[in-house]
Coordinates of C-alpha atoms in Angstrom, one line a residue:
Chain A
M3 CA 0.0 0.0 0.0
R4 CA 1.3 3.4 -0.9
P5 CA 0.0 6.3 1.1
I6 CA -1.1 9.4 -0.6
L7 CA 0.5 12.5 0.9
L8 CA -1.6 15.6 0.7
Q9 CA 0.3 18.9 1.0
G10 CA -2.3 21.6 0.9
H11 CA -1.4 23.3 4.2
E12 CA 1.5 25.3 5.3
R13 CA 1.2 24.7 9.0
A14 CA 0.3 21.9 11.3
L15 CA -3.0 20.1 10.7
T16 CA -5.4 20.1 13.5
Q17 CA -8.3 17.9 12.4
V18 CA -9.3 15.8 9.4
K19 CA -12.8 14.5 8.7
F20 CA -14.4 12.3 6.1
S21 CA -17.8 12.8 4.6
K22 CA -20.3 10.2 5.4
E23 CA -19.7 8.3 2.1
G24 CA -16.0 8.6 2.6
D25 CA -15.4 10.2 -0.8
L26 CA -14.4 13.6 0.5
L27 CA -11.9 14.5 3.1
F28 CA -11.8 17.8 4.9
S29 CA -8.8 19.1 6.7
V30 CA -8.1 22.2 8.8
S31 CA -4.8 23.6 9.8
K32 CA -3.3 26.4 11.7
D33 CA -2.8 28.2 8.4
H34 CA -6.4 29.5 8.5
T35 CA -7.8 27.4 5.6
V36 CA -10.0 24.4 5.2
C37 CA -9.1 22.0 2.4
A38 CA -11.4 19.5 0.8
W39 CA -9.9 16.5 -1.0
Y40 CA -11.3 13.6 -3.0
S41 CA -10.2 10.6 -1.0
A42 CA -10.1 8.2 -3.9
N43 CA -7.1 9.8 -5.7
G44 CA -6.0 12.6 -3.4
E45 CA -7.1 15.3 -5.7
R46 CA -7.8 18.6 -4.0
F47 CA -11.4 19.8 -4.5
G48 CA -10.8 23.2 -3.1
T49 CA -10.3 25.4 -0.1
Y50 CA -12.6 27.4 2.1
K51 CA -11.0 30.7 3.0
G52 CA -12.2 33.4 5.3
H53 CA -11.0 32.5 8.8
Q54 CA -8.7 35.0 10.4
G55 CA -7.0 32.6 12.8
A56 CA -5.7 29.1 13.3
L57 CA -8.4 26.6 12.8
W58 CA -8.9 23.9 15.4
T59 CA -11.8 21.9 14.1
V60 CA -14.0 21.0 11.2
D61 CA -17.1 18.9 10.6
V62 CA -19.3 18.1 7.6
D63 CA -23.0 17.3 7.8
P64 CA -24.2 13.8 6.8
T65 CA -25.5 15.0 3.5
T66 CA -22.2 16.7 2.6
T67 CA -23.8 20.0 1.9
L68 CA -22.8 22.0 4.9
L69 CA -19.4 22.3 6.4
A70 CA -18.7 23.9 9.8
S71 CA -15.3 25.1 11.0
G72 CA -14.1 26.8 14.1
G73 CA -10.9 28.2 15.3
A74 CA -8.8 30.8 17.1
D75 CA -10.6 33.8 15.5
N76 CA -13.5 33.1 17.8
T77 CA -15.9 32.2 15.1
I78 CA -17.8 29.2 13.9
R79 CA -18.4 29.4 10.1
L80 CA -20.8 27.5 8.1
W81 CA -19.9 26.9 4.4
E82 CA -21.6 25.4 1.5
V83 CA -19.4 22.4 0.6
R84 CA -20.1 22.6 -3.2
T85 CA -19.3 26.2 -3.9
G86 CA -17.2 27.3 -0.9
R87 CA -19.7 30.0 -0.1
L88 CA -19.7 31.3 3.5
L89 CA -23.3 30.9 4.7
K90 CA -23.1 32.0 8.3
T91 CA -20.6 33.2 10.9
W92 CA -21.2 33.0 14.6
E93 CA -19.0 35.0 16.8
F94 CA -17.9 34.2 20.3
S95 CA -15.6 35.7 22.9
T96 CA -13.1 32.9 23.0
S97 CA -11.8 30.4 20.5
I98 CA -13.6 27.4 19.3
K99 CA -12.0 24.1 20.1
R100 CA -14.5 21.7 18.6
V101 CA -17.5 21.6 16.3
E102 CA -19.6 18.6 15.5
F103 CA -22.8 17.9 13.7
S104 CA -25.4 15.6 15.2
E105 CA -26.1 12.3 13.5
D106 CA -29.0 13.7 11.6
G107 CA -27.3 16.9 10.7
R108 CA -30.0 19.1 12.3
Q109 CA -27.9 20.3 15.1
L110 CA -24.4 21.7 15.4
L111 CA -22.4 21.8 18.5
G112 CA -19.5 24.0 19.4
V113 CA -17.1 24.1 22.3
T114 CA -15.7 27.4 23.4
E115 CA -12.5 27.7 25.3
K116 CA -12.2 28.8 28.9
R117 CA -10.0 31.9 28.8
M118 CA -9.9 35.5 30.2
N119 CA -12.7 35.0 32.7
Q120 CA -14.9 33.4 30.1
L121 CA -16.2 30.0 31.1
S122 CA -16.0 27.1 28.8
T123 CA -19.3 26.6 27.1
V124 CA -21.0 24.0 24.8
I125 CA -23.4 25.7 22.4
V126 CA -25.9 24.0 20.2
Y127 CA -27.4 25.5 17.1
D128 CA -30.4 24.2 15.2
I129 CA -29.3 23.9 11.6
K130 CA -31.6 24.4 8.7
Q131 CA -30.4 21.9 6.1
D132 CA -30.9 24.3 3.2
I133 CA -28.2 26.4 1.8
E134 CA -30.6 29.2 1.1
A135 CA -32.1 29.4 4.5
E136 CA -31.1 31.9 7.1
Q137 CA -29.5 30.2 10.1
D138 CA -30.5 31.1 13.6
D139 CA -28.3 33.7 15.4
E140 CA -29.1 32.4 18.8
P141 CA -28.1 29.0 20.0
A142 CA -30.8 26.5 20.8
L143 CA -29.0 25.4 23.9
R144 CA -26.0 26.7 25.9
I145 CA -24.3 24.6 28.5
L146 CA -22.2 26.6 30.8
V147 CA -19.4 24.4 32.2
D148 CA -19.0 26.0 35.6
E149 CA -17.9 23.6 38.2
L150 CA -16.1 21.2 36.0
P151 CA -12.7 21.9 34.3
K152 CA -12.8 23.3 30.8
V153 CA -14.1 21.2 28.0
T154 CA -11.7 20.1 25.3
V155 CA -13.9 17.9 23.1
A156 CA -17.6 17.1 22.7
G157 CA -20.0 15.2 20.6
F158 CA -23.6 14.1 20.2
S159 CA -24.4 10.5 21.1
Y160 CA -26.9 8.3 19.3
L161 CA -30.3 9.9 18.5
N162 CA -29.0 13.2 19.9
K163 CA -29.8 11.8 23.3
Y164 CA -26.7 13.0 25.1
I165 CA -23.9 15.4 24.6
I166 CA -20.7 13.9 25.8
T167 CA -17.8 16.1 26.7
G168 CA -14.2 15.4 27.5
H169 CA -12.4 17.7 30.0
E170 CA -9.0 19.0 30.7
D171 CA -8.7 16.9 33.8
G172 CA -9.3 13.6 32.0
S173 CA -12.9 13.2 33.0
V174 CA -15.8 12.6 30.7
T175 CA -19.3 14.1 31.3
Q176 CA -22.7 13.2 29.9
Y177 CA -25.2 16.0 29.4
D178 CA -28.8 15.7 28.4
A179 CA -28.8 17.0 24.8
K180 CA -32.4 18.5 25.2
T181 CA -32.1 20.3 28.5
G182 CA -28.4 20.7 29.0
E183 CA -28.6 19.1 32.4
E184 CA -25.5 17.4 33.6
L185 CA -26.3 13.7 34.1
H186 CA -23.1 12.0 34.9
N187 CA -19.4 12.8 35.3
S188 CA -16.9 10.0 35.2
P189 CA -13.1 10.5 35.9
S190 CA -12.0 8.1 33.3
H191 CA -8.5 9.2 32.4
E192 CA -5.7 9.9 34.8
D193 CA -6.3 13.1 36.8
G194 CA -4.9 16.2 35.1
M195 CA -4.3 14.6 31.8
Q196 CA -6.6 16.2 29.3
V197 CA -8.9 14.3 26.9
T198 CA -7.5 15.1 23.5
D199 CA -10.1 13.5 21.2
L200 CA -13.4 11.9 21.2
Q201 CA -14.7 9.9 18.3
W202 CA -17.8 7.8 17.8
S203 CA -18.5 4.3 16.7
A204 CA -20.6 4.0 13.6
D205 CA -23.8 3.8 15.6
R206 CA -22.7 6.3 18.3
T207 CA -23.5 3.9 21.1
Y208 CA -19.9 3.9 22.2
F209 CA -17.0 6.2 21.7
I210 CA -13.3 6.3 22.1
T211 CA -11.4 9.0 24.0
S212 CA -7.7 9.6 23.8
S213 CA -5.7 11.4 26.4
K214 CA -2.3 12.7 27.3
D215 CA -2.1 10.0 29.9
K216 CA -0.9 7.7 27.0
T217 CA -4.1 5.7 26.9
A218 CA -7.2 5.6 24.8
K219 CA -10.4 4.3 26.3
L220 CA -13.6 2.9 24.8
H221 CA -16.7 4.2 26.7
A222 CA -20.4 3.3 26.6
S223 CA -22.5 6.3 25.7
D224 CA -25.2 5.4 28.2
S225 CA -23.3 4.6 31.3
L226 CA -19.9 6.2 30.5
D227 CA -18.4 2.9 31.6
V228 CA -14.9 2.2 30.4
L229 CA -15.3 -0.9 28.1
K230 CA -11.7 -1.2 26.8
T231 CA -8.4 0.5 27.5
Y232 CA -5.6 0.7 25.0
T233 CA -2.3 1.6 26.7
T234 CA 0.6 3.1 24.7
D235 CA 3.9 4.6 25.5
T236 CA 3.3 8.1 24.1
P237 CA 0.8 10.9 24.8
L238 CA -2.1 10.5 22.5
N239 CA -3.7 13.2 20.4
S240 CA -6.3 11.2 18.6
A241 CA -8.1 7.9 18.4
A242 CA -10.5 6.5 15.9
I243 CA -12.6 3.4 15.6
T244 CA -12.8 1.5 12.3
P245 CA -16.2 0.6 11.1
D246 CA -17.3 -3.0 11.0
P247 CA -16.2 -5.6 10.0
V248 CA -12.7 -4.5 10.8
Q249 CA -12.2 -4.4 14.6
Y250 CA -9.4 -2.0 15.0
V251 CA -8.8 1.3 16.7
I252 CA -6.2 3.6 15.3
L253 CA -4.4 5.8 17.7
G254 CA -2.2 8.8 16.9
G255 CA 0.1 10.8 19.0
G256 CA 3.7 11.6 19.7
Q257 CA 5.7 13.9 21.8
A258 CA 4.4 17.4 22.2
A259 CA 5.3 19.7 19.4
M260 CA 7.7 21.7 21.5
D261 CA 9.9 18.7 22.3
V262 CA 10.0 17.4 18.8
T263 CA 13.2 19.0 17.7
T264 CA 15.2 17.2 20.3
T265 CA 14.1 13.8 19.3
S266 CA 14.7 11.6 16.2
A267 CA 11.8 10.4 14.1
R268 CA 12.1 6.9 15.5
Q269 CA 12.1 8.0 19.1
G270 CA 9.4 10.5 18.5
K271 CA 6.9 7.7 18.0
F272 CA 5.2 9.5 15.2
E273 CA 3.3 6.5 14.0
A274 CA -0.3 5.5 13.7
R275 CA -0.8 2.7 16.0
F276 CA -3.3 0.0 15.3
Y277 CA -4.9 -1.9 18.2
H278 CA -7.4 -4.6 18.1
K279 CA -10.6 -3.2 19.4
V280 CA -11.7 -6.2 21.4
F281 CA -8.4 -7.8 22.6
E282 CA -6.8 -4.4 23.4
E283 CA -3.6 -5.6 21.8
E284 CA -1.3 -3.7 19.6
I285 CA -1.2 -5.2 16.1
G286 CA 0.9 -2.9 14.1
R287 CA 2.1 0.6 13.3
V288 CA 2.3 2.7 10.3
R289 CA 5.0 5.3 9.9
G290 CA 5.0 8.3 7.6
H291 CA 5.0 11.4 9.6
F292 CA 7.9 13.5 10.8
G293 CA 5.9 15.1 13.6
P294 CA 3.3 14.0 16.0
L295 CA 0.0 13.0 14.7
N296 CA -2.7 15.5 15.6
Y297 CA -5.7 13.7 14.3
V298 CA -6.6 10.4 12.8
A299 CA -9.9 9.8 11.0
V300 CA -11.3 6.7 9.4
D301 CA -13.3 6.6 6.3
P302 CA -16.8 5.5 7.4
T303 CA -16.8 2.9 4.7
G304 CA -13.6 1.4 6.1
K305 CA -11.6 1.7 2.9
C306 CA -8.9 4.0 4.2
Y307 CA -7.9 6.3 7.0
A308 CA -6.3 9.7 7.1
S309 CA -3.9 11.2 9.6
G310 CA -3.0 14.8 10.0
G311 CA 0.3 15.7 11.5
E312 CA 2.1 18.5 13.1
D313 CA 4.4 18.4 10.1
G314 CA 1.7 19.9 7.9
Y315 CA 1.2 16.7 5.9
E316 CA -1.9 14.8 5.7
V317 CA -1.4 11.2 4.9
E318 CA -4.1 9.1 3.5
R319 CA -3.7 5.4 3.4
E320 CA -5.5 2.4 2.1
K321 CA -6.2 0.3 5.1
E322 CA -5.8 -3.4 4.7
Q323 CA -9.1 -5.1 5.0
G324 CA -9.8 -8.2 7.1
I325 CA -8.1 -9.4 10.2
R326 CA -5.4 -11.9 10.3
F327 CA -5.7 -13.8 13.6
Chain B
M16 CA -29.9 3.5 -0.9
P17 CA -30.2 3.3 -4.7
K18 CA -27.0 2.6 -6.5
A19 CA -26.3 4.1 -9.9
E20 CA -24.6 1.9 -12.4
V21 CA -21.7 3.3 -14.2
V22 CA -20.6 1.4 -17.3
L23 CA -17.1 2.1 -18.4
S24 CA -15.9 0.7 -21.6
Y25 CA -12.3 0.4 -22.3
V26 CA -11.3 0.4 -25.9
S27 CA -8.0 -1.0 -27.0
T28 CA -7.1 -0.1 -30.5
E29 CA -4.5 -1.3 -32.9
P30 CA -4.6 1.3 -35.6
N31 CA -3.5 0.3 -39.0
I32 CA -3.4 3.3 -41.2
E33 CA -2.7 3.0 -44.8
V34 CA -2.8 5.9 -47.3
A35 CA -4.6 5.0 -50.5
P36 CA -1.9 4.4 -53.1
N37 CA -3.8 6.2 -55.9
M38 CA -7.1 7.8 -56.2
A39 CA -8.3 5.4 -58.9
A40 CA -8.0 2.5 -56.6
V41 CA -9.8 4.3 -53.9
Q42 CA -12.7 5.2 -56.1
Q43 CA -13.5 1.6 -56.5
M44 CA -14.2 1.3 -52.8
P45 CA -17.9 1.1 -52.0
T46 CA -19.3 4.6 -52.0
R47 CA -22.7 5.8 -51.2
T48 CA -25.2 5.2 -54.0
D49 CA -27.1 8.3 -53.3
W50 CA -26.0 10.7 -56.0
A51 CA -27.7 13.6 -54.3
E52 CA -25.4 13.4 -51.4
E53 CA -22.4 13.2 -53.6
E54 CA -23.6 16.3 -55.2
D55 CA -23.8 18.0 -51.8
S56 CA -20.3 17.2 -50.8
G57 CA -19.1 18.9 -54.0
L58 CA -15.7 17.9 -55.1
V59 CA -15.0 15.8 -52.1
Q60 CA -15.6 12.1 -52.8
A61 CA -18.2 10.6 -50.7
I62 CA -16.9 8.9 -47.6
P63 CA -18.3 5.5 -46.9
P64 CA -19.6 4.8 -43.5
P65 CA -17.3 2.8 -41.2
Q66 CA -17.6 -0.9 -41.7
I67 CA -17.7 -3.0 -38.6
T68 CA -17.2 -6.7 -38.8
R69 CA -17.2 -9.0 -35.8
N70 CA -14.4 -11.4 -35.4
K71 CA -14.6 -14.8 -33.9
D72 CA -12.4 -14.0 -31.0
G73 CA -14.8 -11.3 -29.8
T74 CA -13.0 -8.4 -31.3
E75 CA -14.3 -6.0 -33.9
T76 CA -12.6 -4.8 -37.0
V77 CA -13.5 -1.3 -37.9
V78 CA -12.6 0.0 -41.3
T79 CA -13.0 3.7 -41.7
V80 CA -12.1 5.9 -44.6
F81 CA -11.5 9.6 -43.9
L82 CA -9.7 12.6 -45.3
N83 CA -6.5 13.6 -43.6
E84 CA -5.1 17.1 -43.3
D85 CA -3.6 17.0 -46.7
G86 CA -7.0 16.2 -48.2
K87 CA -6.0 12.6 -49.0
R88 CA -8.2 9.8 -48.4
V89 CA -7.0 7.5 -45.7
K90 CA -8.3 4.0 -44.9
R91 CA -7.9 3.0 -41.4
T92 CA -8.3 -0.5 -40.1
Q93 CA -8.7 -0.9 -36.3
R94 CA -9.2 -4.0 -34.3
I95 CA -11.1 -3.2 -31.1
K96 CA -11.8 -5.3 -28.1
R97 CA -14.5 -4.0 -25.8
T98 CA -14.5 -4.8 -22.2
V99 CA -17.4 -3.7 -20.0
I100 CA -16.4 -3.0 -16.5
K101 CA -19.3 -2.5 -14.2
K102 CA -18.9 -0.4 -11.1
K103 CA -21.5 0.4 -8.5
E104 CA -21.4 3.8 -7.1
N105 CA -23.4 5.8 -4.7
P106 CA -25.2 8.5 -6.8
R107 CA -24.3 11.1 -4.3
V108 CA -20.7 10.3 -4.6
A109 CA -21.0 10.2 -8.4
E110 CA -22.6 13.7 -8.3
R111 CA -19.9 15.1 -6.0
R112 CA -17.3 13.8 -8.4
Q113 CA -18.7 16.1 -11.1
W114 CA -18.6 19.2 -9.0
A115 CA -16.6 22.1 -10.3
K116 CA -13.5 22.7 -8.2
I117 CA -13.4 25.8 -6.0
G118 CA -10.9 28.1 -4.5
P119 CA -7.4 27.8 -5.8
E120 CA -8.3 24.7 -7.7
A121 CA -11.0 26.3 -9.7
G122 CA -10.7 25.7 -13.4
K123 CA -7.9 23.2 -13.0
P124 CA -8.3 19.9 -14.9
P125 CA -9.5 16.9 -13.1
G126 CA -7.0 14.6 -11.5
P127 CA -4.6 15.1 -8.6
R128 CA -2.2 18.0 -8.9
P129 CA 1.4 17.1 -8.3
D130 CA 2.0 20.2 -6.1
T131 CA -0.5 19.1 -3.5
T132 CA -0.8 15.3 -3.9
T133 CA 2.1 12.9 -4.0
L134 CA 2.5 9.2 -3.4
G135 CA 4.4 8.2 -0.4
E136 CA 6.8 5.4 0.1
N137 CA 5.4 1.9 0.0
I138 CA 4.4 0.8 3.4
I139 CA 3.9 -2.7 4.4
F140 CA 1.2 -3.1 7.0
R141 CA 0.6 -6.6 8.4
P142 CA -1.4 -6.7 11.5
V143 CA 0.1 -9.4 13.8
V144 CA -0.8 -10.6 17.2
G145 CA 1.7 -9.7 19.9
F146 CA 3.2 -6.8 17.9
K147 CA 6.3 -5.5 19.6
S148 CA 7.4 -1.9 19.1
G149 CA 9.6 -1.3 16.1
Q150 CA 12.8 -1.1 17.9
A151 CA 13.4 -4.8 18.2
Q152 CA 13.0 -5.2 14.4
E153 CA 14.9 -2.2 13.4
K154 CA 18.0 -3.0 15.4
N155 CA 21.1 -3.2 13.4
P156 CA 22.6 -6.7 13.5
E157 CA 26.1 -5.2 13.6
E158 CA 25.2 -3.2 16.6
D159 CA 23.9 -6.3 18.2
K160 CA 27.2 -8.0 17.6
K161 CA 29.1 -5.1 19.1
T162 CA 27.0 -5.0 22.2
D163 CA 27.4 -8.8 22.5
A164 CA 31.1 -8.5 22.3
L165 CA 31.2 -5.7 24.8
K166 CA 29.2 -7.8 27.2
K167 CA 31.5 -10.8 26.8
M168 CA 34.6 -8.7 27.0
Q169 CA 36.3 -9.0 30.3
I170 CA 39.3 -7.1 31.4
K171 CA 42.2 -9.4 31.8
C172 CA 45.7 -8.4 32.8
R173 CA 48.3 -9.8 30.4
I174 CA 50.8 -10.1 33.2
C175 CA 49.0 -11.7 36.0
Q176 CA 45.7 -12.7 34.4
G177 CA 43.9 -10.6 37.0
D178 CA 40.8 -8.6 36.2
H179 CA 42.4 -5.3 35.7
F180 CA 44.2 -3.4 32.9
T181 CA 47.8 -4.4 32.3
T182 CA 49.1 -1.0 33.0
K183 CA 47.4 -1.1 36.4
C184 CA 49.0 -4.4 37.2
P185 CA 50.9 -4.5 40.5
F186 CA 53.5 -6.8 39.0
K187 CA 54.0 -4.6 36.0
D188 CA 57.6 -3.8 36.9
T189 CA 58.6 -7.2 38.1
M190 CA 57.1 -9.5 35.5
A191 CA 57.1 -9.5 31.8
P192 CA 53.8 -10.1 30.1
E193 CA 52.9 -13.7 29.8
G194 CA 54.0 -15.4 26.6
E195 CA 56.6 -12.8 25.9
A196 CA 59.2 -15.5 25.6
A197 CA 57.3 -17.2 22.8
G198 CA 57.4 -14.0 20.9
A199 CA 53.7 -14.2 19.9
P200 CA 51.1 -11.9 21.4
P201 CA 49.0 -13.8 23.9
E202 CA 45.5 -14.9 23.0
T203 CA 43.0 -13.0 24.9
D204 CA 39.4 -13.9 25.4
M205 CA 38.3 -10.8 23.5
G206 CA 37.8 -12.9 20.4
A207 CA 37.1 -9.9 18.3
G208 CA 39.4 -9.0 15.4
P209 CA 40.4 -5.5 16.3
A210 CA 42.2 -6.6 19.4
E211 CA 44.3 -9.2 17.6
G212 CA 45.0 -6.9 14.7
G213 CA 46.2 -4.2 17.0
L214 CA 49.8 -3.3 17.4
G215 CA 52.1 -6.2 17.8
I216 CA 51.9 -6.5 21.5
G217 CA 54.7 -9.0 21.9
G218 CA 57.3 -7.4 19.7
S219 CA 58.7 -4.0 20.5
S220 CA 58.9 -2.9 16.8
Y221 CA 56.2 -1.6 14.6
V222 CA 54.3 -4.2 12.6
P223 CA 52.7 -3.0 9.5
P224 CA 48.9 -3.7 9.3
H225 CA 49.2 -6.4 6.6
M226 CA 51.7 -8.3 8.5
R227 CA 49.7 -8.4 11.6
K228 CA 48.1 -11.5 12.9
G229 CA 44.8 -12.2 11.2
A230 CA 45.8 -10.2 8.1
S231 CA 47.6 -13.1 6.4
G232 CA 46.7 -13.7 2.8
A233 CA 44.1 -12.0 0.7
S234 CA 41.2 -13.9 2.3
S235 CA 41.7 -12.2 5.6
G236 CA 39.2 -9.5 4.8
G237 CA 41.5 -7.2 6.7
E238 CA 41.8 -3.5 6.1
R239 CA 42.0 -2.7 2.4
M240 CA 41.2 0.5 0.6
G241 CA 37.6 0.6 -0.5
G242 CA 37.0 -2.7 1.2
K243 CA 33.4 -2.0 1.2
F244 CA 33.4 -2.0 -2.6
E245 CA 35.2 -5.3 -2.8
R246 CA 34.5 -6.8 -6.1
D247 CA 35.1 -10.1 -7.7
D248 CA 38.1 -9.4 -9.8
L249 CA 38.1 -12.8 -11.3
A250 CA 35.4 -11.9 -13.7
T251 CA 36.3 -8.4 -14.3
L252 CA 37.7 -7.2 -17.7
R253 CA 39.8 -4.2 -18.3
V254 CA 38.9 -2.4 -21.5
T255 CA 41.3 0.0 -22.8
N256 CA 41.5 2.2 -25.9
V257 CA 37.9 3.3 -25.4
S258 CA 36.8 6.3 -27.4
E259 CA 36.4 9.4 -25.3
F260 CA 32.9 9.8 -26.5
A261 CA 31.8 6.4 -25.3
E262 CA 29.1 6.0 -22.7
E263 CA 28.6 3.3 -20.1
G264 CA 25.5 2.3 -21.9
D265 CA 27.3 1.7 -25.1
L266 CA 29.8 -0.5 -23.4
R267 CA 27.2 -2.4 -21.6
E268 CA 25.4 -3.1 -24.8
I269 CA 28.5 -4.5 -26.4
F270 CA 29.4 -6.7 -23.4
E271 CA 26.0 -7.9 -22.5
R272 CA 26.0 -10.0 -25.6
H273 CA 28.4 -12.4 -24.0
G274 CA 26.8 -12.9 -20.6
R275 CA 25.3 -11.2 -17.6
V276 CA 27.1 -8.0 -16.8
T277 CA 27.1 -7.0 -13.2
R278 CA 29.0 -3.7 -13.4
V279 CA 30.3 -1.4 -16.0
F280 CA 32.6 1.3 -14.9
L281 CA 33.8 3.9 -17.4
A282 CA 36.5 6.2 -16.1
K283 CA 35.6 9.8 -16.9
D284 CA 37.4 13.0 -16.6
R285 CA 36.1 15.0 -13.7
D286 CA 36.1 18.3 -15.5
T287 CA 35.1 17.5 -19.0
G288 CA 32.9 14.5 -18.3
R289 CA 34.5 12.7 -21.2
A290 CA 35.7 9.2 -21.0
K291 CA 39.4 8.8 -20.1
G292 CA 39.9 5.8 -22.4
F293 CA 39.5 2.8 -20.1
A294 CA 36.7 0.9 -18.4
F295 CA 36.0 -2.1 -16.3
V296 CA 33.3 -4.6 -17.0
S297 CA 32.4 -7.2 -14.4
Y298 CA 30.6 -10.4 -15.3
A299 CA 28.6 -12.6 -13.1
D300 CA 30.4 -15.6 -14.4
R301 CA 34.1 -15.9 -15.2
S302 CA 33.5 -18.1 -18.2
D303 CA 31.4 -15.4 -19.8
A304 CA 34.1 -12.9 -19.1
A305 CA 36.7 -15.1 -20.7
R306 CA 34.6 -15.5 -23.8
A307 CA 33.8 -11.8 -24.0
A308 CA 37.5 -10.9 -23.6
E309 CA 38.2 -13.1 -26.6
K310 CA 35.4 -11.8 -28.7
V311 CA 35.5 -8.1 -28.0
D312 CA 39.3 -7.7 -28.0
G313 CA 40.0 -6.0 -31.3
Y314 CA 36.4 -4.9 -31.7
G315 CA 36.1 -1.6 -33.5
F316 CA 34.2 0.8 -31.4
G317 CA 33.9 4.4 -32.4
H318 CA 37.1 5.2 -34.2
L319 CA 39.3 3.0 -32.0
I320 CA 39.9 -0.6 -31.6
L321 CA 39.1 -2.0 -28.2
R322 CA 41.6 -3.9 -26.2
V323 CA 40.2 -6.2 -23.6
E324 CA 42.0 -8.2 -21.0
F325 CA 41.4 -9.5 -17.6
A326 CA 41.8 -6.9 -15.0
K327 CA 44.9 -7.3 -12.8
K328 CA 44.4 -7.8 -9.2
T329 CA 44.8 -4.6 -7.3
T330 CA 47.6 -4.8 -4.9

């Protein structure tokens, strides 16, 4: 298998996302642009320009008509995927760390950072799935995260029942997605080690979190019970679950960006690690990056996966199908 | 979800174009009977429709007659094999594939652009049970040996066989090193070459490297210049009187007729890049080399006559 290297960004990538059918790949980077790529051949479809700051997050709705991005310019922007037209800008007082569409695409969630006396919030917008429609200015729901440490990642569970958030102290919280009420908080990762990523299984009944404590954990959406733990030897930035029938999880990480210059590529552990989802056992690694992996995403059809690195490369690979056991 | 069916047909053509030898012959070819049409086309002779005949092996032969740029009638015979490849694709994906590109990519032709998209190195990914981190696999075997040797190495005094360096030996001044009388350096347990090949321990005079122990004969694999590029001189030919315009490729061509050539080295002037007039050709097999030496010696190449002989062993 020969990976496709995508070099559309000038700075470190922060997130990559596949469309629901897996044919388009969206990437955001600290260089203020969103890039869209055809996953089949690595052809760049285009870019979405307009943000004034580093971008932290991107998501595409299930119909691949709307694209949401958020970043350090304190805005969430909604784009039309096909034309690159900016449809809506929501402004906030702090930067946006995460956006995610709900499973049906009717709601959009955003996470604002806690900074300068501003509390971390999770905001939810109702999205009209029409490119001509005027989107609401006011959020449908605003969850103020007061008592808990700041939120780093968040997502909608199955049927928009819960909003699950990951926190700076390594805990995971479950909120009611309708009322915003806190239901359950579970300290799942080591104390003080922030949750760096949260990705869903195909049916969103369980999710995987990665953390700086060098582990990734599979949680049940309902109970927040830890189902599986994958232990590695490096701080993790991202974790993804492969769709059935392949029972893998892919973890990405590496040393913090500031320490990278002092380590060689081999020591840096800039590899995508494959673990067996059920047996919690490492089964292989794939090299290719010169810097830590900031995000790994799996094509929902299971054909390939993409990893975005601190080195500004985005690497897309055909994943071998089937399990050899 | 409905799946659209995309039918791609791949056409392989073997064009066989022949220009009609003379107009008279061409005119005998079947033309359209409709005189009115012929009138319409004016002076241009009517062009018969392409004739398609099906062959037994599933191919088609298409004979078309057309006018080329010079206004001449050209008859073209093509054999075509059609293969239908069916591919199921999600209609949404198919639609998205047709989208016009946006942003900096707008107006660019379809297909990946080399400035943004490149293929990486081939990566072999085999999931295995009980995967161990790469370090174990990547370790250099040489390094392994070294560490092993280091582990085995014990410090042993040559005078009293105690576990300290000879210079630190308390009997240093009173006793000569063991085995001194025999005149040969004592065997140590170090086992590794470098220790034995070191300075002649026993003798007081300098021993040149090739005279040292373990460097006897050519098979020693001792220090030699360019030892890494050791080649089999037995099957190497020295070619002299080579034209200065010769290229390695030319020589390879000449010498490959007589057997498998493993290496062709043509000495070139560093400044002008022209050949200096001699070359070395190595064969995989010595018998090939012998035959080639016989055949090519005296062969005229360029404006000079090649002289080929077995390369002399470098000393």
